[in-house]
PDB file of C-alpha atoms and ligand atoms in Angstrom:
ATOM      1  CA  MET J  29     -68.137 176.729 -84.228  1.00 98.00           C
ATOM      2  CA  LYS J  30     -65.542 175.925 -81.593  1.00 98.00           C
ATOM      3  CA  ILE J  31     -66.943 173.306 -79.225  1.00 98.00           C
ATOM      4  CA  ALA J  32     -65.311 172.006 -76.044  1.00 98.00           C
ATOM      5  CA  ILE J  33     -66.363 168.446 -75.241  1.00 99.00           C
ATOM      6  CA  ILE J  34     -65.562 167.338 -71.707  1.00 98.00           C
ATOM      7  CA  GLY J  35     -65.121 163.578 -71.620  1.00 98.00           C
ATOM      8  CA  THR J  36     -63.813 161.313 -74.363  1.00 98.00           C
ATOM      9  CA  GLY J  37     -66.091 158.314 -73.747  1.00 98.00           C
ATOM     10  CA  ASN J  38     -69.034 157.030 -75.792  1.00 98.00           C
ATOM     11  CA  VAL J  39     -70.943 160.321 -75.960  1.00 98.00           C
ATOM     12  CA  GLY J  40     -67.980 162.707 -76.246  1.00 98.00           C
ATOM     13  CA  SER J  41     -66.434 160.628 -79.037  1.00 98.00           C
ATOM     14  CA  ALA J  42     -69.659 160.306 -81.017  1.00 98.00           C
ATOM     15  CA  LEU J  43     -70.483 164.015 -80.840  1.00 98.00           C
ATOM     16  CA  GLY J  44     -66.891 165.098 -81.506  1.00 98.00           C
ATOM     17  CA  LYS J  45     -66.512 162.920 -84.581  1.00 98.00           C
ATOM     18  CA  GLY J  46     -69.903 164.004 -85.907  1.00 98.00           C
ATOM     19  CA  TRP J  47     -69.308 167.733 -85.519  1.00 98.00           C
ATOM     20  CA  ALA J  48     -65.710 167.615 -86.752  1.00 98.00           C
ATOM     21  CA  GLY J  49     -67.075 165.882 -89.853  1.00 97.00           C
ATOM     22  CA  LYS J  50     -69.344 168.899 -90.371  1.00 97.00           C
ATOM     23  CA  GLY J  51     -66.450 171.344 -90.175  1.00 97.00           C
ATOM     24  CA  HIS J  52     -66.669 172.373 -86.512  1.00 98.00           C
ATOM     25  CA  THR J  53     -63.566 172.712 -84.333  1.00 98.00           C
ATOM     26  CA  ILE J  54     -63.494 170.298 -81.407  1.00 98.00           C
ATOM     27  CA  LEU J  55     -61.473 170.773 -78.236  1.00 98.00           C
ATOM     28  CA  PHE J  56     -61.674 167.639 -76.138  1.00 98.00           C
ATOM     29  CA  GLY J  57     -61.237 168.428 -72.442  1.00 98.00           C
ATOM     30  CA  THR J  58     -59.729 165.311 -70.923  1.00 98.00           C
ATOM     31  CA  ARG J  59     -57.788 164.188 -67.872  1.00 98.00           C
ATOM     32  CA  GLN J  60     -55.102 162.679 -70.118  1.00 98.00           C
ATOM     33  CA  PRO J  61     -54.658 164.461 -73.460  1.00 98.00           C
ATOM     34  CA  GLU J  62     -51.585 162.365 -74.274  1.00 98.00           C
ATOM     35  CA  SER J  63     -53.146 158.975 -73.510  1.00 98.00           C
ATOM     36  CA  GLU J  64     -53.302 156.289 -76.180  1.00 98.00           C
ATOM     37  CA  LYS J  65     -57.125 156.345 -75.989  1.00 98.00           C
ATOM     38  CA  VAL J  66     -57.297 160.079 -76.673  1.00 98.00           C
ATOM     39  CA  GLN J  67     -54.654 159.994 -79.400  1.00 98.00           C
ATOM     40  CA  LYS J  68     -56.609 157.210 -81.145  1.00 98.00           C
ATOM     41  CA  LEU J  69     -59.774 159.312 -80.936  1.00 98.00           C
ATOM     42  CA  LEU J  70     -57.976 162.356 -82.379  1.00 98.00           C
ATOM     43  CA  ALA J  71     -56.746 160.250 -85.294  1.00 98.00           C
ATOM     44  CA  GLU J  72     -60.378 159.257 -86.004  1.00 97.00           C
ATOM     45  CA  VAL J  73     -61.641 162.829 -85.619  1.00 97.00           C
ATOM     46  CA  GLY J  74     -59.071 164.226 -88.057  1.00 94.00           C
ATOM     47  CA  ASP J  75     -58.006 167.835 -88.547  1.00 91.00           C
ATOM     48  CA  GLY J  76     -60.867 169.421 -86.629  1.00 93.00           C
ATOM     49  CA  GLY J  77     -59.935 167.948 -83.222  1.00 98.00           C
ATOM     50  CA  THR J  78     -57.383 168.608 -80.492  1.00 98.00           C
ATOM     51  CA  ALA J  79     -57.174 167.506 -76.861  1.00 98.00           C
ATOM     52  CA  VAL J  80     -56.261 169.714 -73.913  1.00 98.00           C
ATOM     53  CA  SER J  81     -56.817 169.788 -70.160  1.00 98.00           C
ATOM     54  CA  ILE J  82     -60.379 170.230 -68.939  1.00 98.00           C
ATOM     55  CA  PRO J  83     -59.928 173.856 -67.727  1.00 98.00           C
ATOM     56  CA  ASP J  84     -58.153 174.829 -70.968  1.00 98.00           C
ATOM     57  CA  ALA J  85     -60.977 173.387 -73.077  1.00 98.00           C
ATOM     58  CA  ILE J  86     -63.651 175.195 -71.059  1.00 98.00           C
ATOM     59  CA  GLN J  87     -61.774 178.506 -71.127  1.00 98.00           C
ATOM     60  CA  GLN J  88     -61.065 178.384 -74.858  1.00 98.00           C
ATOM     61  CA  ALA J  89     -64.617 177.692 -76.090  1.00 98.00           C
ATOM     62  CA  ASN J  90     -67.994 179.352 -75.761  1.00 98.00           C
ATOM     63  CA  ILE J  91     -69.891 176.103 -76.278  1.00 98.00           C
ATOM     64  CA  ILE J  92     -69.146 173.360 -73.774  1.00 98.00           C
ATOM     65  CA  VAL J  93     -70.626 169.867 -73.777  1.00 99.00           C
ATOM     66  CA  LEU J  94     -70.545 167.974 -70.489  1.00 98.00           C
ATOM     67  CA  ALA J  95     -70.188 164.294 -71.402  1.00 98.00           C
ATOM     68  CA  THR J  96     -68.828 162.825 -68.173  1.00 98.00           C
ATOM     69  CA  PRO J  97     -70.524 160.734 -65.511  1.00 98.00           C
ATOM     70  CA  TRP J  98     -72.935 162.982 -63.639  1.00 97.00           C
ATOM     71  CA  ASN J  99     -71.263 162.334 -60.303  1.00 96.00           C
ATOM     72  CA  VAL J 100     -68.013 163.999 -61.444  1.00 98.00           C
ATOM     73  CA  VAL J 101     -69.603 167.124 -62.943  1.00 98.00           C
ATOM     74  CA  GLY J 102     -69.033 168.999 -59.666  1.00 97.00           C
ATOM     75  CA  GLN J 103     -65.279 168.396 -59.936  1.00 97.00           C
ATOM     76  CA  VAL J 104     -65.217 169.309 -63.637  1.00 98.00           C
ATOM     77  CA  ILE J 105     -66.976 172.654 -63.273  1.00 97.00           C
ATOM     78  CA  GLN J 106     -64.900 173.663 -60.227  1.00 96.00           C
ATOM     79  CA  SER J 107     -61.827 173.829 -62.464  1.00 93.00           C
ATOM     80  CA  VAL J 108     -63.064 177.098 -64.066  1.00 96.00           C
ATOM     81  CA  THR J 109     -64.579 180.126 -62.342  1.00 94.00           C
ATOM     82  CA  ASP J 110     -65.766 182.339 -65.217  1.00 96.00           C
ATOM     83  CA  TRP J 111     -68.689 180.825 -67.152  1.00 97.00           C
ATOM     84  CA  GLN J 112     -70.232 184.137 -68.215  1.00 97.00           C
ATOM     85  CA  GLY J 113     -72.079 183.841 -71.545  1.00 98.00           C
ATOM     86  CA  LYS J 114     -71.018 180.261 -72.217  1.00 98.00           C
ATOM     87  CA  ILE J 115     -73.477 177.758 -73.640  1.00 98.00           C
ATOM     88  CA  VAL J 116     -73.264 174.599 -71.538  1.00 98.00           C
ATOM     89  CA  ILE J 117     -74.842 171.529 -73.109  1.00 99.00           C
ATOM     90  CA  ASP J 118     -75.642 169.023 -70.386  1.00 98.00           C
ATOM     91  CA  ALA J 119     -75.663 165.512 -71.859  1.00 98.00           C
ATOM     92  CA  THR J 120     -75.318 163.783 -68.500  1.00 98.00           C
ATOM     93  CA  ASN J 121     -77.830 161.553 -66.835  1.00 97.00           C
ATOM     94  CA  PRO J 122     -78.058 161.496 -63.044  1.00 96.00           C
ATOM     95  CA  ILE J 123     -77.988 157.749 -62.654  1.00 94.00           C
ATOM     96  CA  ALA J 124     -77.587 156.019 -59.314  1.00 92.00           C
ATOM     97  CA  PRO J 125     -76.618 152.368 -58.783  1.00 92.00           C
ATOM     98  CA  GLY J 126     -79.244 149.950 -60.138  1.00 90.00           C
ATOM     99  CA  LEU J 127     -80.016 152.248 -63.082  1.00 90.00           C
ATOM    100  CA  GLN J 128     -82.194 154.516 -60.948  1.00 90.00           C
ATOM    101  CA  LEU J 129     -82.594 158.292 -61.263  1.00 92.00           C
ATOM    102  CA  ALA J 130     -80.514 160.029 -58.590  1.00 93.00           C
ATOM    103  CA  VAL J 131     -82.528 163.293 -58.692  1.00 93.00           C
ATOM    104  CA  GLY J 132     -85.940 164.239 -60.016  1.00 89.00           C
ATOM    105  CA  HIS J 133     -89.530 165.444 -59.508  1.00 90.00           C
ATOM    106  CA  THR J 134     -88.723 168.828 -57.957  1.00 96.00           C
ATOM    107  CA  THR J 135     -85.300 169.415 -59.538  1.00 97.00           C
ATOM    108  CA  SER J 136     -82.989 167.959 -62.170  1.00 98.00           C
ATOM    109  CA  ALA J 137     -79.290 167.555 -62.876  1.00 98.00           C
ATOM    110  CA  ALA J 138     -79.485 170.395 -65.415  1.00 98.00           C
ATOM    111  CA  GLU J 139     -81.082 172.814 -62.951  1.00 98.00           C
ATOM    112  CA  GLN J 140     -78.552 171.932 -60.255  1.00 97.00           C
ATOM    113  CA  LEU J 141     -75.784 172.532 -62.791  1.00 98.00           C
ATOM    114  CA  ALA J 142     -77.218 175.919 -63.791  1.00 98.00           C
ATOM    115  CA  ALA J 143     -77.326 176.972 -60.135  1.00 98.00           C
ATOM    116  CA  TYR J 144     -73.543 176.412 -59.950  1.00 97.00           C
ATOM    117  CA  LEU J 145     -72.784 178.287 -63.190  1.00 97.00           C
ATOM    118  CA  PRO J 146     -74.039 181.870 -62.896  1.00 92.00           C
ATOM    119  CA  GLY J 147     -74.023 183.619 -66.262  1.00 97.00           C
ATOM    120  CA  ALA J 148     -73.925 180.390 -68.267  1.00 98.00           C
ATOM    121  CA  HIS J 149     -76.782 179.270 -70.526  1.00 98.00           C
ATOM    122  CA  VAL J 150     -77.443 175.609 -69.714  1.00 98.00           C
ATOM    123  CA  VAL J 151     -79.252 173.518 -72.312  1.00 99.00           C
ATOM    124  CA  LYS J 152     -80.211 169.905 -71.644  1.00 98.00           C
ATOM    125  CA  ALA J 153     -79.625 167.816 -74.764  1.00 99.00           C
ATOM    126  CA  PHE J 154     -78.105 164.579 -76.062  1.00 98.00           C
ATOM    127  CA  ASN J 155     -79.186 162.596 -72.986  1.00 98.00           C
ATOM    128  CA  THR J 156     -82.293 160.756 -74.246  1.00 98.00           C
ATOM    129  CA  THR J 157     -80.707 158.415 -76.752  1.00 98.00           C
ATOM    130  CA  GLY J 158     -77.709 156.108 -76.992  1.00 98.00           C
ATOM    131  CA  ALA J 159     -74.312 157.238 -78.229  1.00 98.00           C
ATOM    132  CA  GLU J 160     -74.691 155.001 -81.313  1.00 98.00           C
ATOM    133  CA  ASN J 161     -77.729 157.067 -82.290  1.00 98.00           C
ATOM    134  CA  MET J 162     -75.669 160.253 -81.960  1.00 98.00           C
ATOM    135  CA  SER J 163     -73.293 158.804 -84.564  1.00 98.00           C
ATOM    136  CA  ASP J 164     -76.209 157.861 -86.821  1.00 98.00           C
ATOM    137  CA  PRO J 165     -79.608 159.435 -86.011  1.00 98.00           C
ATOM    138  CA  LEU J 166     -81.333 158.194 -89.161  1.00 98.00           C
ATOM    139  CA  TYR J 167     -83.697 155.198 -89.049  1.00 98.00           C
ATOM    140  CA  GLU J 168     -84.508 154.090 -92.568  1.00 97.00           C
ATOM    141  CA  GLY J 169     -83.683 157.600 -93.690  1.00 97.00           C
ATOM    142  CA  ASP J 170     -85.876 159.350 -91.091  1.00 97.00           C
ATOM    143  CA  PRO J 171     -84.354 161.497 -88.346  1.00 98.00           C
ATOM    144  CA  ILE J 172     -85.004 160.528 -84.744  1.00 98.00           C
ATOM    145  CA  THR J 173     -85.847 163.248 -82.228  1.00 98.00           C
ATOM    146  CA  MET J 174     -83.493 165.059 -79.884  1.00 98.00           C
ATOM    147  CA  PHE J 175     -85.418 166.581 -76.992  1.00 99.00           C
ATOM    148  CA  ILE J 176     -83.862 169.747 -75.594  1.00 99.00           C
ATOM    149  CA  CYS J 177     -84.769 172.356 -72.988  1.00 99.00           C
ATOM    150  CA  GLY J 178     -83.248 175.525 -71.572  1.00 98.00           C
ATOM    151  CA  ASP J 179     -84.027 179.071 -70.500  1.00 98.00           C
ATOM    152  CA  ASP J 180     -82.068 180.976 -73.173  1.00 98.00           C
ATOM    153  CA  GLU J 181     -83.614 181.029 -76.658  1.00 98.00           C
ATOM    154  CA  GLN J 182     -80.375 181.920 -78.450  1.00 98.00           C
ATOM    155  CA  ALA J 183     -78.513 179.095 -76.723  1.00 98.00           C
ATOM    156  CA  LYS J 184     -81.285 176.658 -77.693  1.00 99.00           C
ATOM    157  CA  ALA J 185     -81.096 177.894 -81.308  1.00 98.00           C
ATOM    158  CA  THR J 186     -77.366 177.111 -81.331  1.00 98.00           C
ATOM    159  CA  VAL J 187     -77.937 173.651 -79.840  1.00 99.00           C
ATOM    160  CA  THR J 188     -80.723 173.029 -82.354  1.00 99.00           C
ATOM    161  CA  GLU J 189     -78.347 173.900 -85.194  1.00 98.00           C
ATOM    162  CA  LEU J 190     -75.720 171.529 -83.787  1.00 98.00           C
ATOM    163  CA  ALA J 191     -78.205 168.664 -83.312  1.00 99.00           C
ATOM    164  CA  GLU J 192     -79.626 169.181 -86.806  1.00 98.00           C
ATOM    165  CA  ALA J 193     -76.088 169.143 -88.222  1.00 98.00           C
ATOM    166  CA  LEU J 194     -75.757 165.595 -86.876  1.00 98.00           C
ATOM    167  CA  GLY J 195     -79.073 164.637 -88.499  1.00 98.00           C
ATOM    168  CA  PHE J 196     -81.527 164.905 -85.597  1.00 98.00           C
ATOM    169  CA  ASP J 197     -84.994 166.364 -85.634  1.00 98.00           C
ATOM    170  CA  VAL J 198     -85.170 168.688 -82.587  1.00 98.00           C
ATOM    171  CA  ALA J 199     -88.070 169.082 -80.160  1.00 98.00           C
ATOM    172  CA  ASP J 200     -87.775 172.060 -77.793  1.00 98.00           C
ATOM    173  CA  VAL J 201     -89.642 170.961 -74.664  1.00 98.00           C
ATOM    174  CA  GLY J 202     -89.432 174.348 -72.910  1.00 98.00           C
ATOM    175  CA  GLY J 203     -87.496 175.957 -70.061  1.00 98.00           C
ATOM    176  CA  LEU J 204     -84.711 174.272 -68.135  1.00 98.00           C
ATOM    177  CA  GLU J 205     -87.117 172.880 -65.537  1.00 98.00           C
ATOM    178  CA  MET J 206     -88.331 170.547 -68.295  1.00 98.00           C
ATOM    179  CA  ALA J 207     -85.111 168.621 -67.675  1.00 98.00           C
ATOM    180  CA  ARG J 208     -87.151 167.040 -64.861  1.00 98.00           C
ATOM    181  CA  LEU J 209     -89.050 165.300 -67.659  1.00 97.00           C
ATOM    182  CA  ILE J 210     -86.253 164.830 -70.187  1.00 98.00           C
ATOM    183  CA  GLU J 211     -83.887 163.155 -67.706  1.00 98.00           C
ATOM    184  CA  PRO J 212     -86.353 160.357 -66.837  1.00 97.00           C
ATOM    185  CA  MET J 213     -86.833 159.779 -70.594  1.00 98.00           C
ATOM    186  CA  ALA J 214     -83.262 158.530 -70.610  1.00 98.00           C
ATOM    187  CA  LEU J 215     -84.249 155.934 -68.048  1.00 97.00           C
ATOM    188  CA  VAL J 216     -87.104 154.819 -70.309  1.00 97.00           C
ATOM    189  CA  TRP J 217     -84.589 154.361 -73.147  1.00 98.00           C
ATOM    190  CA  ILE J 218     -82.158 152.515 -70.855  1.00 97.00           C
ATOM    191  CA  ASN J 219     -84.866 150.226 -69.503  1.00 96.00           C
ATOM    192  CA  LEU J 220     -86.116 149.372 -72.982  1.00 98.00           C
ATOM    193  CA  ALA J 221     -82.637 148.893 -74.433  1.00 98.00           C
ATOM    194  CA  ILE J 222     -81.016 147.045 -71.563  1.00 95.00           C
ATOM    195  CA  LYS J 223     -83.523 145.681 -69.046  1.00 94.00           C
ATOM    196  CA  GLN J 224     -86.232 144.786 -71.587  1.00 97.00           C
ATOM    197  CA  GLY J 225     -83.628 143.532 -74.037  1.00 98.00           C
ATOM    198  CA  LEU J 226     -84.549 145.581 -77.121  1.00 98.00           C
ATOM    199  CA  GLY J 227     -80.908 146.517 -77.653  1.00 98.00           C
ATOM    200  CA  ARG J 228     -79.314 149.867 -78.421  1.00 98.00           C
ATOM    201  CA  ASN J 229     -80.738 150.330 -81.933  1.00 98.00           C
ATOM    202  CA  ILE J 230     -83.899 151.979 -80.625  1.00 98.00           C
ATOM    203  CA  ALA J 231     -84.827 155.653 -80.457  1.00 98.00           C
ATOM    204  CA  PHE J 232     -87.589 158.117 -79.641  1.00 98.00           C
ATOM    205  CA  LYS J 233     -89.272 159.959 -82.504  1.00 98.00           C
ATOM    206  CA  LEU J 234     -91.931 162.639 -82.218  1.00 98.00           C
ATOM    207  CA  VAL J 235     -94.516 162.208 -84.964  1.00 97.00           C
ATOM    208  CA  HIS J 236     -96.958 164.864 -86.168  1.00 96.00           C
ATOM    209  CA  ARG J 237    -100.229 164.826 -88.087  1.00 97.00           C
TER     210      ARG J 237
HETATM  211  N1  LIG C  25     -73.523 156.063 -73.276  1.00 62.89           N
HETATM  212  C1  LIG C  25     -74.656 156.545 -73.748  1.00 62.89           C
HETATM  213  O1  LIG C  25     -75.252 155.978 -74.685  1.00 62.89           O
HETATM  214  C2  LIG C  25     -75.227 157.822 -73.169  1.00 62.89           C
HETATM  215  C3  LIG C  25     -76.300 158.436 -73.823  1.00 62.89           C
HETATM  216  C4  LIG C  25     -76.800 159.649 -73.349  1.00 62.89           C
HETATM  217  C5  LIG C  25     -76.249 160.223 -72.222  1.00 62.89           C
HETATM  218  N2  LIG C  25     -75.221 159.592 -71.573  1.00 62.89           N
HETATM  219  C6  LIG C  25     -74.656 160.274 -70.401  1.00 62.89           C
HETATM  220  O2  LIG C  25     -73.506 160.966 -70.881  1.00 62.89           O
HETATM  221  C7  LIG C  25     -72.454 160.938 -69.933  1.00 62.89           C
HETATM  222  C8  LIG C  25     -71.242 160.248 -70.542  1.00 62.89           C
HETATM  223  O3  LIG C  25     -71.586 158.904 -70.874  1.00 62.89           O
HETATM  224  P1  LIG C  25     -70.538 157.974 -71.642  1.00 62.89           P
HETATM  225  O4  LIG C  25     -71.251 156.725 -71.954  1.00 62.89           O
HETATM  226  O5  LIG C  25     -69.869 158.737 -72.716  1.00 62.89           O
HETATM  227  O6  LIG C  25     -69.512 157.685 -70.458  1.00 62.89           O
HETATM  228  P2  LIG C  25     -68.064 157.073 -70.577  1.00 62.89           P
HETATM  229  O7  LIG C  25     -67.908 156.312 -71.873  1.00 62.89           O
HETATM  230  O8  LIG C  25     -67.779 156.388 -69.297  1.00 62.89           O
HETATM  231  O9  LIG C  25     -67.145 158.372 -70.705  1.00 62.89           O
HETATM  232  C9  LIG C  25     -67.156 159.382 -69.734  1.00 62.89           C
HETATM  233  C10 LIG C  25     -65.888 160.206 -69.874  1.00 62.89           C
HETATM  234  O10 LIG C  25     -65.888 161.145 -68.807  1.00 62.89           O
HETATM  235  C11 LIG C  25     -64.530 161.420 -68.440  1.00 62.89           C
HETATM  236  N3  LIG C  25     -64.388 161.250 -67.006  1.00 62.89           N
HETATM  237  C12 LIG C  25     -64.622 160.129 -66.261  1.00 62.89           C
HETATM  238  N4  LIG C  25     -64.350 160.359 -64.969  1.00 62.89           N
HETATM  239  C13 LIG C  25     -63.937 161.652 -64.881  1.00 62.89           C
HETATM  240  C14 LIG C  25     -63.491 162.476 -63.808  1.00 62.89           C
HETATM  241  N5  LIG C  25     -63.412 162.020 -62.545  1.00 62.89           N
HETATM  242  N6  LIG C  25     -63.155 163.743 -64.097  1.00 62.89           N
HETATM  243  C15 LIG C  25     -63.221 164.217 -65.362  1.00 62.89           C
HETATM  244  N7  LIG C  25     -63.612 163.479 -66.418  1.00 62.89           N
HETATM  245  C16 LIG C  25     -63.967 162.217 -66.166  1.00 62.89           C
HETATM  246  C17 LIG C  25     -63.636 160.406 -69.160  1.00 62.89           C
HETATM  247  O11 LIG C  25     -62.922 161.078 -70.205  1.00 62.89           O
HETATM  248  P3  LIG C  25     -61.326 161.238 -70.097  1.00 62.89           P
HETATM  249  O12 LIG C  25     -60.807 159.872 -69.740  1.00 62.89           O
HETATM  250  O13 LIG C  25     -60.934 161.688 -71.450  1.00 62.89           O
HETATM  251  O14 LIG C  25     -61.040 162.262 -69.041  1.00 62.89           O
HETATM  252  C18 LIG C  25     -64.609 159.402 -69.739  1.00 62.89           C
HETATM  253  O15 LIG C  25     -64.188 158.885 -70.958  1.00 62.89           O
HETATM  254  C19 LIG C  25     -73.013 160.216 -68.710  1.00 62.89           C
HETATM  255  O16 LIG C  25     -73.508 161.175 -67.795  1.00 62.89           O
HETATM  256  C20 LIG C  25     -74.162 159.375 -69.286  1.00 62.89           C
HETATM  257  O17 LIG C  25     -75.170 159.112 -68.319  1.00 62.89           O
HETATM  258  C21 LIG C  25     -74.699 158.420 -72.025  1.00 62.89           C
END
């Protein structure tokens, strides 16, 4: 698949390297395709990766991952007008100063995003665990869980395939309004990892019996 990843930070790099390693084509959408940081990333990604401007990446792919700070998503999406049929994977977390949720209860970042992108299929995913876990989702050989939600079944099937390719077990929590629950889960992870001092080698796993 051809996947545009907007943002070349912790999350964008981890996902891009992982998917390129599985044979997918990665178009990084970045403010500075020629920068030393981006060129170093491309060298690590190998043949499957290129870097272009943000609008070029969005226009050239049908799967777009938003991996920027939440407060710049408005700027990023304004750079392209036609989102018809695109799968938009929202990995952002709406975090306000002090590691607080900036939106919640009656809406979510993912739902606000979908309202701005008519015709796009927004799927919330890759927000409930640290970037290190996206590079390596196996704990003693067992996959950790990636919680996803969205309103389009086909888009969720594609995201499930992509998450499983990285090694995740996938739990589909339901329609996009479930992002109201999945986004606060990120704050649970952040509080455990950072405020409670457990460190970043922790993850959520859904168990069955
Ligand atoms: N870090 C984690 O473990 C983690 C886990 C789950 C979810 N998240 C969420 O995922 C998102 C990305 O997190 P991250 O840790 O990868 O952040 P990060 O390392 O700071 O990287 C964010 C990237 O976004 C791009 N960016 C920054 N400002 C921008 C602007 N004004 N316009 C366009 N692009 C801009 C930059 O890429 P360029 O310089 O290439 O343009 C930057 O490298 C956040 O919403 C975060 O809450 C993070």
